[in-house]
Coordinates of C-alpha atoms and ligand atoms in Angstrom, one line a residue:
M1 CA -13.2 22.7 8.7
H2 CA -11.5 22.6 5.3
N3 CA -11.0 25.6 3.1
N4 CA -13.1 24.9 0.0
N5 CA -11.4 27.5 -2.1
S6 CA -7.9 26.4 -1.6
L7 CA -8.8 22.8 -2.1
S8 CA -10.6 23.5 -5.3
E9 CA -7.7 25.6 -6.5
S10 CA -5.3 22.8 -5.7
I11 CA -7.4 20.3 -7.7
T12 CA -8.0 22.7 -10.6
A13 CA -4.3 23.1 -11.0
L14 CA -4.0 19.3 -11.6
Q15 CA -6.8 18.9 -14.1
G16 CA -5.8 16.8 -17.1
A17 CA -2.1 17.0 -16.0
L18 CA 0.7 14.6 -16.8
F19 CA 4.2 15.0 -15.4
I20 CA 6.8 14.1 -17.9
N21 CA 10.5 15.0 -18.1
G22 CA 10.3 17.6 -15.3
Q23 CA 7.2 19.4 -16.6
F24 CA 3.5 19.4 -16.1
R25 CA 1.6 19.4 -19.3
Q26 CA -2.0 18.9 -20.5
G27 CA -2.5 15.3 -21.6
A28 CA -3.6 14.9 -25.2
G29 CA -5.8 11.9 -24.5
P30 CA -9.4 11.5 -23.5
R31 CA -10.6 12.7 -20.1
L32 CA -11.7 10.5 -17.2
P33 CA -13.8 11.8 -14.3
V34 CA -12.6 11.7 -10.7
E35 CA -15.3 11.6 -8.1
N36 CA -15.6 12.6 -4.4
P37 CA -16.9 9.3 -3.0
A38 CA -18.6 11.1 0.0
T39 CA -20.8 13.2 -2.3
G40 CA -20.7 11.7 -5.7
E41 CA -19.6 15.1 -7.1
V42 CA -17.2 15.1 -10.0
L43 CA -14.0 16.8 -8.7
G44 CA -12.4 17.1 -12.1
H45 CA -10.9 15.0 -14.9
I46 CA -7.6 13.3 -15.6
A47 CA -6.1 12.7 -18.9
S48 CA -5.7 9.1 -20.2
A49 CA -2.0 9.1 -21.2
T50 CA -1.6 8.3 -24.9
A51 CA 0.9 5.8 -26.4
Q52 CA 3.2 8.8 -27.4
E53 CA 3.0 10.3 -23.9
I54 CA 3.9 6.9 -22.4
E55 CA 6.8 6.6 -24.7
E56 CA 8.0 10.1 -23.8
A57 CA 7.8 9.4 -20.1
V58 CA 9.7 6.1 -20.3
S59 CA 12.3 7.6 -22.6
A60 CA 12.7 10.6 -20.3
A61 CA 13.2 8.3 -17.3
H62 CA 15.7 6.2 -19.4
H63 CA 17.8 9.2 -20.3
A64 CA 17.7 10.6 -16.8
F65 CA 18.9 7.3 -15.4
A66 CA 22.4 7.8 -16.8
A67 CA 23.2 10.8 -14.7
W68 CA 20.9 10.1 -11.7
S69 CA 22.4 6.7 -11.1
R70 CA 25.9 8.2 -11.0
E71 CA 25.0 11.0 -8.5
L72 CA 26.7 10.7 -5.2
P73 CA 24.3 8.9 -2.7
K74 CA 24.7 12.0 -0.6
T75 CA 23.3 14.2 -3.4
R76 CA 20.3 11.9 -3.8
A77 CA 19.8 11.8 0.0
S78 CA 19.7 15.6 0.0
A79 CA 17.0 15.6 -2.7
L80 CA 14.9 13.2 -0.6
H81 CA 15.3 15.2 2.6
R82 CA 14.1 18.3 0.7
L83 CA 11.2 16.3 -0.7
G84 CA 10.3 15.2 2.8
D85 CA 10.4 18.7 4.2
L86 CA 8.2 20.1 1.4
I87 CA 5.6 17.3 1.8
S88 CA 5.4 17.8 5.6
A89 CA 5.1 21.6 5.2
D90 CA 2.1 21.1 2.9
A91 CA 0.6 18.1 4.6
L92 CA -2.9 19.5 5.3
N93 CA -3.4 20.6 1.7
M94 CA -2.2 17.3 0.4
A95 CA -4.4 15.5 2.9
Q96 CA -7.5 17.4 1.7
I97 CA -6.8 16.5 -1.9
M98 CA -6.5 12.8 -0.8
T99 CA -9.8 13.0 1.2
A100 CA -11.6 14.6 -1.7
E101 CA -10.7 11.7 -4.0
Q102 CA -10.4 8.8 -1.6
G103 CA -12.9 9.4 1.3
K104 CA -10.7 8.8 4.4
P105 CA -11.1 11.6 7.0
V106 CA -8.7 14.5 6.7
N107 CA -6.8 13.8 10.0
E108 CA -6.1 10.2 8.9
A109 CA -5.1 11.4 5.4
K110 CA -2.7 13.9 7.0
G111 CA -1.2 11.1 9.1
E112 CA -0.5 9.2 5.8
V113 CA 1.1 12.3 4.2
L114 CA 3.3 12.8 7.2
K115 CA 4.3 9.1 7.1
L116 CA 5.3 9.7 3.4
A117 CA 7.5 12.6 4.5
E118 CA 9.0 10.2 7.1
A119 CA 9.7 7.6 4.4
C120 CA 11.5 10.3 2.4
H121 CA 13.8 11.0 5.3
F122 CA 14.2 7.2 6.1
Y123 CA 15.3 6.4 2.5
A124 CA 17.5 9.5 2.4
E125 CA 19.5 8.0 5.3
E126 CA 19.5 4.5 3.9
A127 CA 20.7 5.9 0.5
T128 CA 24.1 6.6 2.0
R129 CA 24.5 3.2 3.7
V130 CA 24.2 0.9 0.7
H131 CA 27.4 -1.0 0.4
G132 CA 28.9 -4.1 -1.1
E133 CA 31.2 -6.9 0.0
I134 CA 34.6 -8.3 -0.6
V135 CA 34.3 -12.1 -0.8
P136 CA 37.0 -14.8 -0.5
N137 CA 38.3 -16.4 -3.7
D138 CA 39.5 -19.9 -4.4
Q139 CA 42.9 -18.8 -5.8
P140 CA 45.5 -16.3 -4.6
G141 CA 45.9 -13.0 -6.4
F142 CA 42.2 -12.5 -6.9
Q143 CA 39.7 -10.3 -5.3
S144 CA 36.0 -10.4 -5.7
L145 CA 33.9 -7.3 -5.2
V146 CA 30.2 -7.6 -4.9
V147 CA 28.7 -4.2 -5.7
R148 CA 25.2 -3.0 -6.0
E149 CA 23.9 -1.0 -9.0
P150 CA 20.5 0.5 -9.5
I151 CA 18.3 -1.5 -11.8
G152 CA 17.1 1.3 -14.2
V153 CA 13.7 2.6 -15.0
V154 CA 11.0 1.5 -12.6
A155 CA 7.3 1.5 -13.4
A156 CA 5.2 2.0 -10.2
I157 CA 1.6 0.9 -10.4
T158 CA -0.4 1.6 -7.3
P159 CA -4.0 1.2 -5.9
W160 CA -6.3 3.8 -4.3
N161 CA -6.4 2.8 -0.6
Y162 CA -3.1 4.5 0.4
P163 CA -2.6 7.1 -2.4
A164 CA 0.4 8.7 -0.9
E165 CA 2.3 6.0 0.9
L166 CA 2.0 3.3 -1.8
V167 CA 3.4 5.7 -4.4
G168 CA 5.9 7.1 -1.9
W169 CA 7.6 3.9 -0.9
K170 CA 8.4 3.1 -4.5
L171 CA 9.3 6.6 -5.3
C172 CA 11.6 7.0 -2.2
A173 CA 13.4 3.7 -2.8
S174 CA 13.9 4.5 -6.5
L175 CA 15.3 7.9 -5.7
A176 CA 17.6 6.6 -3.0
A177 CA 18.9 3.7 -5.1
G178 CA 19.5 5.8 -8.2
C179 CA 16.7 4.4 -10.3
T180 CA 14.3 6.7 -12.2
I181 CA 10.5 6.1 -12.1
V182 CA 7.3 6.4 -14.0
I183 CA 4.3 6.3 -11.7
K184 CA 0.8 5.2 -12.8
P185 CA -1.5 5.9 -9.8
A186 CA -5.0 4.4 -9.4
E187 CA -7.6 6.0 -11.6
L188 CA -9.7 6.7 -8.4
T189 CA -6.9 8.7 -6.7
P190 CA -4.7 10.4 -9.2
Y191 CA -4.5 13.9 -7.7
T192 CA -2.5 12.8 -4.7
A193 CA 0.2 11.4 -7.0
L194 CA 0.2 14.5 -9.1
A195 CA 0.5 16.6 -5.9
I196 CA 3.6 14.5 -5.0
A197 CA 5.0 15.2 -8.5
Q198 CA 4.6 18.9 -7.8
K199 CA 6.7 18.5 -4.6
C200 CA 9.4 16.6 -6.6
L201 CA 9.5 19.6 -9.0
E202 CA 9.8 22.0 -6.1
A203 CA 12.5 19.9 -4.5
G204 CA 14.6 20.3 -7.6
I205 CA 14.7 16.6 -8.5
P206 CA 16.2 16.5 -12.0
A207 CA 13.9 16.3 -15.1
G208 CA 13.0 12.8 -16.1
V209 CA 13.9 11.2 -12.8
V210 CA 10.2 11.2 -11.7
N211 CA 7.3 11.0 -14.1
V212 CA 3.5 10.6 -13.5
L213 CA 1.1 9.2 -16.1
T214 CA -2.6 9.0 -15.4
G215 CA -5.1 6.8 -17.0
Q216 CA -6.5 3.3 -16.9
G217 CA -4.5 0.4 -15.6
S218 CA -5.4 -1.9 -18.4
Q219 CA -4.0 0.6 -20.9
V220 CA -1.4 2.8 -19.3
G221 CA -0.4 0.4 -16.6
Q222 CA -0.2 -2.5 -19.1
A223 CA 1.8 -0.4 -21.6
L224 CA 4.4 0.3 -18.8
V225 CA 4.6 -3.4 -17.9
E226 CA 5.2 -4.3 -21.6
H227 CA 7.7 -1.5 -22.3
P228 CA 11.2 -2.9 -23.0
Q229 CA 12.9 0.1 -21.3
V230 CA 11.2 -0.6 -18.0
S231 CA 13.5 -2.8 -16.0
K232 CA 11.4 -3.3 -12.9
V233 CA 7.7 -3.2 -12.2
A234 CA 6.8 -2.3 -8.6
F235 CA 3.1 -3.1 -8.3
T236 CA 0.7 -2.9 -5.4
G237 CA -2.8 -4.0 -5.9
S238 CA -5.1 -7.0 -6.2
S239 CA -3.7 -10.6 -6.6
A240 CA -5.7 -10.9 -9.8
V241 CA -4.0 -7.9 -11.5
G242 CA -0.7 -8.9 -10.0
L243 CA -0.9 -12.4 -11.5
H244 CA -2.0 -10.9 -14.8
I245 CA 1.1 -8.6 -14.8
Q246 CA 3.3 -11.6 -14.1
R247 CA 1.7 -13.6 -16.9
T248 CA 1.7 -10.8 -19.5
C249 CA 5.1 -9.3 -18.9
P250 CA 6.7 -9.9 -22.3
Q251 CA 10.4 -9.5 -21.3
V252 CA 12.4 -10.8 -18.3
K253 CA 12.3 -8.0 -15.7
R254 CA 12.2 -7.6 -12.0
L255 CA 8.8 -7.7 -10.5
S256 CA 7.7 -6.8 -7.0
L257 CA 4.1 -7.6 -6.3
E258 CA 2.4 -6.4 -3.1
L259 CA -1.0 -8.1 -3.4
G260 CA -4.2 -8.8 -1.6
G261 CA -4.6 -10.3 1.9
N262 CA -7.3 -12.0 3.9
C263 CA -5.8 -11.4 7.3
P264 CA -6.7 -13.4 10.4
M265 CA -6.6 -12.5 14.1
V266 CA -6.4 -15.1 16.8
V267 CA -7.5 -14.2 20.4
T268 CA -6.5 -16.8 22.9
A269 CA -7.9 -17.4 26.4
S270 CA -4.9 -15.7 27.9
A271 CA -5.3 -12.5 26.0
D272 CA -5.9 -9.1 27.5
L273 CA -9.5 -9.0 26.2
D274 CA -9.9 -5.2 26.2
A275 CA -6.7 -4.7 24.3
A276 CA -7.7 -7.4 21.8
V277 CA -11.1 -5.7 21.2
K278 CA -9.4 -2.3 20.8
G279 CA -6.9 -3.8 18.3
A280 CA -9.7 -5.6 16.4
A281 CA -11.8 -2.5 16.1
R282 CA -8.9 -0.4 14.8
R283 CA -7.6 -2.9 12.3
S284 CA -10.9 -4.1 11.0
F285 CA -12.4 -0.7 10.4
R286 CA -9.7 1.9 9.9
N287 CA -9.9 3.3 6.3
C288 CA -13.2 1.4 6.1
G289 CA -11.3 -1.8 6.1
Q290 CA -9.8 -0.9 2.7
I291 CA -6.4 -2.0 3.9
C292 CA -4.4 -4.9 2.5
I293 CA -3.5 -5.8 6.1
A294 CA -7.0 -5.2 7.5
I295 CA -8.4 -7.9 9.8
N296 CA -10.8 -9.8 7.7
R297 CA -11.7 -12.6 10.2
I298 CA -11.2 -13.3 13.9
Y299 CA -10.9 -16.6 15.8
V300 CA -11.7 -16.3 19.5
H301 CA -11.2 -18.9 22.2
R302 CA -14.7 -20.2 23.1
S303 CA -14.2 -19.3 26.8
I304 CA -14.2 -15.6 26.0
Y305 CA -16.2 -15.6 22.7
P306 CA -19.5 -14.1 24.1
A307 CA -17.6 -11.3 26.0
F308 CA -15.4 -10.6 23.0
L309 CA -18.4 -10.3 20.7
S310 CA -20.4 -8.0 22.9
K311 CA -17.3 -5.7 23.4
L312 CA -16.4 -5.7 19.7
G313 CA -20.0 -4.9 18.8
A314 CA -20.1 -2.0 21.2
A315 CA -16.7 -0.7 19.9
A316 CA -18.0 -0.9 16.3
D317 CA -21.2 0.9 17.2
A318 CA -19.1 3.7 18.9
L319 CA -17.2 4.6 15.7
S320 CA -18.3 7.7 13.9
V321 CA -18.9 7.7 10.1
H322 CA -18.9 11.0 8.2
N323 CA -17.9 13.0 5.2
G324 CA -14.1 13.1 5.9
L325 CA -13.6 16.7 4.5
E326 CA -16.4 18.1 6.7
H327 CA -15.4 16.0 9.8
P328 CA -11.6 15.7 9.8
A329 CA -11.6 13.7 13.0
A330 CA -14.3 11.1 12.1
D331 CA -13.3 7.5 12.6
L332 CA -14.5 6.4 9.2
G333 CA -15.2 8.4 6.0
A334 CA -16.8 7.3 2.7
M335 CA -15.6 4.1 1.0
A336 CA -13.5 4.9 -2.1
S337 CA -16.1 3.8 -4.6
A338 CA -19.2 1.7 -5.2
E339 CA -17.1 -1.3 -6.0
P340 CA -15.7 -2.1 -2.6
L341 CA -19.0 -1.1 -1.0
N342 CA -20.9 -3.6 -3.2
K343 CA -18.4 -6.3 -2.5
T344 CA -18.8 -5.7 1.3
R345 CA -22.6 -5.9 1.0
A346 CA -22.3 -9.1 -1.0
H347 CA -20.0 -10.7 1.7
L348 CA -22.5 -9.6 4.4
E349 CA -25.5 -11.0 2.6
D350 CA -23.7 -14.3 1.9
A351 CA -22.7 -14.6 5.6
L352 CA -26.2 -13.9 6.9
A353 CA -27.7 -16.3 4.3
K354 CA -25.4 -19.0 5.6
G355 CA -26.3 -18.6 9.2
A356 CA -24.0 -15.8 10.6
R357 CA -25.4 -13.6 13.3
L358 CA -25.3 -9.8 12.9
I359 CA -23.6 -8.2 16.0
A360 CA -23.2 -4.6 14.8
G361 CA -23.7 -2.4 11.8
G362 CA -25.0 -4.1 8.6
K363 CA -26.2 -1.0 6.8
A364 CA -25.4 2.5 5.7
P365 CA -25.6 5.3 8.3
E366 CA -28.9 7.2 8.0
G367 CA -29.3 10.8 7.1
A368 CA -29.0 13.4 4.3
E369 CA -25.2 13.6 4.8
Y370 CA -24.9 10.0 3.5
A371 CA -27.4 10.1 0.6
N372 CA -25.0 10.4 -2.3
G373 CA -21.9 8.8 -1.0
H374 CA -20.5 5.3 -0.5
F375 CA -21.0 4.8 3.2
M376 CA -21.4 1.8 5.4
R377 CA -21.5 1.3 9.2
P378 CA -18.7 -0.9 10.7
T379 CA -20.2 -4.3 10.7
V380 CA -19.5 -7.4 12.8
V381 CA -20.9 -10.9 12.1
A382 CA -20.5 -13.9 14.4
D383 CA -20.6 -17.7 14.2
C384 CA -18.9 -17.6 10.8
T385 CA -17.5 -20.6 8.9
H386 CA -15.1 -21.0 6.0
Q387 CA -18.0 -21.6 3.7
M388 CA -18.7 -17.9 4.0
L389 CA -17.0 -15.3 1.7
V390 CA -16.2 -13.1 4.6
M391 CA -13.9 -15.8 5.9
S392 CA -12.5 -17.1 2.6
E393 CA -12.0 -13.9 0.5
E394 CA -10.6 -10.5 1.0
T395 CA -13.6 -8.2 1.8
F396 CA -11.8 -4.9 1.6
G397 CA -14.6 -3.2 3.5
P398 CA -15.8 -2.4 7.0
L399 CA -17.0 -6.0 7.7
V400 CA -15.3 -8.6 10.0
G401 CA -16.3 -12.2 10.6
V402 CA -15.8 -13.8 14.0
A403 CA -15.7 -17.6 14.9
P404 CA -15.0 -19.5 18.1
F405 CA -12.2 -22.0 18.5
D406 CA -11.3 -24.7 21.1
D407 CA -7.6 -25.3 20.8
L408 CA -4.7 -23.3 19.5
A409 CA -3.7 -25.8 16.8
E410 CA -7.2 -25.5 15.3
A411 CA -7.0 -21.7 15.4
I412 CA -3.7 -21.7 13.6
A413 CA -4.9 -24.1 11.0
L414 CA -8.0 -22.0 10.4
A415 CA -5.9 -18.8 10.2
N416 CA -3.6 -20.4 7.6
D417 CA -6.5 -21.9 5.6
T418 CA -6.2 -19.3 2.8
P419 CA -4.2 -18.8 -0.4
Y420 CA -3.0 -15.4 1.0
G421 CA -0.1 -14.7 3.4
L422 CA 0.3 -11.0 4.0
A423 CA -0.4 -10.2 7.7
S424 CA -1.8 -11.9 10.7
Y425 CA -2.5 -10.8 14.3
A426 CA -2.7 -12.5 17.6
Y427 CA -3.5 -11.5 21.2
A428 CA -2.2 -13.7 24.0
R429 CA -0.2 -13.3 27.2
D430 CA 0.9 -16.9 27.7
L431 CA 4.5 -17.2 26.4
T432 CA 4.1 -20.7 24.9
E433 CA 1.0 -19.5 23.0
I434 CA 2.9 -16.5 21.8
H435 CA 5.7 -18.6 20.4
T436 CA 3.4 -21.2 19.0
L437 CA 1.5 -18.4 17.1
S438 CA 4.5 -16.5 15.8
A439 CA 6.1 -19.7 14.5
G440 CA 2.9 -21.2 13.2
L441 CA 1.3 -18.3 11.3
D442 CA 2.3 -18.6 7.6
Y443 CA 2.4 -14.9 6.9
G444 CA 5.0 -12.3 6.0
N445 CA 4.0 -10.2 8.9
V446 CA 2.8 -11.3 12.4
A447 CA 1.8 -8.7 14.9
I448 CA 1.3 -9.9 18.5
N449 CA -0.5 -7.8 21.0
N450 CA -0.6 -4.9 18.6
V451 CA -2.2 -4.3 15.2
D452 CA 0.5 -2.2 13.5
A453 CA 2.1 -4.9 11.4
G454 CA 4.4 -2.6 9.4
I455 CA 7.1 -0.2 10.5
M456 CA 9.4 1.7 8.2
N457 CA 12.5 0.0 9.5
A458 CA 11.5 -3.6 8.9
P459 CA 10.7 -5.5 5.7
Y460 CA 7.1 -5.6 4.7
G461 CA 5.8 -8.2 2.2
G462 CA 3.5 -11.0 1.5
R463 CA 3.9 -14.7 0.8
K464 CA 1.8 -17.2 -1.2
Q465 CA -0.7 -15.3 -3.3
S466 CA 0.0 -12.1 -1.4
G467 CA 3.1 -11.4 -3.5
V468 CA 6.8 -11.4 -3.9
G469 CA 9.3 -8.8 -2.8
Y470 CA 9.5 -6.4 0.1
E471 CA 9.0 -2.7 0.8
H472 CA 10.3 -0.8 3.9
G473 CA 13.5 -1.4 5.7
R474 CA 16.9 -2.2 4.1
E475 CA 15.3 -5.1 2.3
G476 CA 12.8 -2.7 0.6
L477 CA 15.6 -0.6 -0.7
L478 CA 17.7 -3.5 -1.9
E479 CA 14.9 -4.5 -4.2
Y480 CA 15.9 -1.6 -6.4
F481 CA 19.5 -2.9 -7.0
N482 CA 21.2 -5.5 -9.1
F483 CA 24.3 -7.2 -7.8
K484 CA 27.5 -7.0 -9.8
H485 CA 30.4 -9.4 -9.1
V486 CA 33.7 -7.9 -10.1
R487 CA 36.4 -10.6 -10.1
L488 CA 39.7 -8.9 -10.2
H489 CA 43.1 -10.5 -10.8
H490 CA 45.7 -8.2 -9.2
G491 CA 48.4 -10.9 -8.8
V492 CA 49.5 -9.9 -5.3
G493 CA 50.3 -13.1 -3.4
N494 CA 50.5 -15.3 -6.5
Ligands
LIG1 P1 -6.1 -3.3 -8.6 O1 -7.5 -3.3 -9.3 O2 -5.3 -4.5 -8.8 O3 -5.4 -2.0 -9.2 C1 -4.1 -1.6 -8.8 C2 -3.4 -0.8 -9.9 O4 -3.2 -1.6 -11.0 C3 -4.2 0.4 -10.4 O5 -3.4 1.5 -10.6 C4 -4.8 -0.1 -11.6 O6 -5.2 0.9 -12.5 C5 -3.7 -0.9 -12.2 N1 -4.1 -1.9 -13.2 C6 -5.2 -2.5 -13.4 N2 -5.1 -3.4 -14.5 C7 -3.9 -3.4 -14.9 C8 -3.1 -4.0 -15.9 N3 -3.7 -4.9 -16.7 N4 -1.8 -3.7 -16.1 C9 -1.2 -2.8 -15.2 N5 -1.9 -2.2 -14.3 C10 -3.2 -2.4 -14.1 O7 -6.2 -3.0 -7.1 P2 -7.2 -1.9 -6.4 O8 -8.6 -2.4 -6.5 O9 -6.8 -0.6 -6.8 O10 -6.6 -2.1 -4.9 C11 -7.1 -3.0 -3.9 C12 -6.2 -4.2 -3.8 O11 -4.8 -3.8 -3.6 C13 -6.6 -5.1 -2.7 O12 -6.5 -6.4 -3.2 C14 -5.5 -4.9 -1.7 O13 -5.3 -6.0 -0.8 C15 -4.3 -4.6 -2.5 N6 -3.3 -3.9 -1.7 C16 -2.1 -4.6 -1.4 C17 -1.2 -4.0 -0.6 C18 0.1 -4.7 -0.2 O14 1.0 -4.0 0.4 N7 0.2 -6.0 -0.3 C19 -1.3 -2.6 -0.2 C20 -2.5 -2.0 -0.6 C21 -3.5 -2.6 -1.4 P3 -6.8 1.5 -12.4 O15 -6.9 2.1 -11.1 O16 -6.8 2.4 -13.5 O17 -7.6 0.3 -12.7
LIG2 MG1 -9.5 -2.3 -9.1

């Protein structure tokens, strides 16, 4: 059970706060409410950053870059280790803040906070292992050094589904590389980002290296995209907003865009059926399906289709849905807002109207606990076709569509029949099927016989309309560097 007093104290301390140049201050702009999606209560207000505050934050980051980029990698690594330690020491408190604004159950939120701490330590280690190359020349007496230099000021713009990790990956990579950063978190989940800023302050990260501005994406986020002193935009969010950023960015600058998905799962006749069902239930419904790599649609070999459906229906029905602060161990909490809930309902209605069969869920859980929040039971629909939105668009809710297939080439073609290319999943035991799937699925991530497509040590990114650039791994860190080629004539051997 959470401690209401300490949670409300933590959130009270963050009311109307902006973090600029190493200090928390009250924003001068209009206030925007932040709601608890499980109860509809207003948790507090954030400040909409003004043009002057945006200018001050970018300018602070710009000035701090000169010294931070020249610190020894070892020094930046120590700062990141301290940050990771402070975050893990306060994980429960930070998790409760996240649950209050986002809805996911506290235990799951705590897992996310601990993974952010892990990211701090991972990037701290990587920071000291960034090196260049000496490359051969076409004349004697010359040497070419290819060195890496941090890009400059990064604007991080993030969504509400993973309020700690999606801020954290950009923050950790920036700090490790020697970049400075201005973070604009989602309007729905600003307090987690401000709580991370508090940890940066406690960790002794120099003033101006990290800044957090709250407010609306179309104003504060857009102003950062347009700011000439911002050298890179690291964006995670919808494909529509990502494309808008790419189109409206008025200068040439680096962009990394981690965008939407519409992720398929293929279950072949050789699959371990129970493992496939377990994976499907986890990756379709965790965080209420509000995951860019959530399973949106499942193709099952016709020979096991009825068995798969009845097992997945039972697995969905067995999941618990609760207020995630009151029930830290619940499987699902509230959805983050009315918007993804309404979209989920619209996809469900569309599927049923076009002939899909309801296998599980389909409505909100019943009872007073759910009356004022954005809740929905995990929902499975069968006999789906690509004419249905549940198969053709990202639902971003606890709804999954299932369809049968007869041969593997057909399943792969269906899986690839989308403008998105973020993550895909397959369950199979036949080695030829496994190789055919891993080669044939046109996605940045392919998880086979598991549903955890991302690990900290491997590059994570989308293709097609799911984005450009990578996070995680060495590749994720290298996104924060420019190359410099130094061609030196030393004359030795001339
Ligand atoms: P969103 O509407 O695109 O918003 C993302 C962020 O962009 C928010 O901070 C938003 O601010 C801001 N924003 C909105 N308009 C902007 C503009 N004109 N200029 C600059 N910033 C702007 O996405 P969402 O609804 O929060 O998140 C869900 C989406 O994120 C899904 O499509 C999901 O697949 C995707 N996602 C992708 C990944 C990945 O790794 N590929 C991971 C997680 C989520 P406000 O909150 O103030 O509107
Ligand atoms: Mg949005």
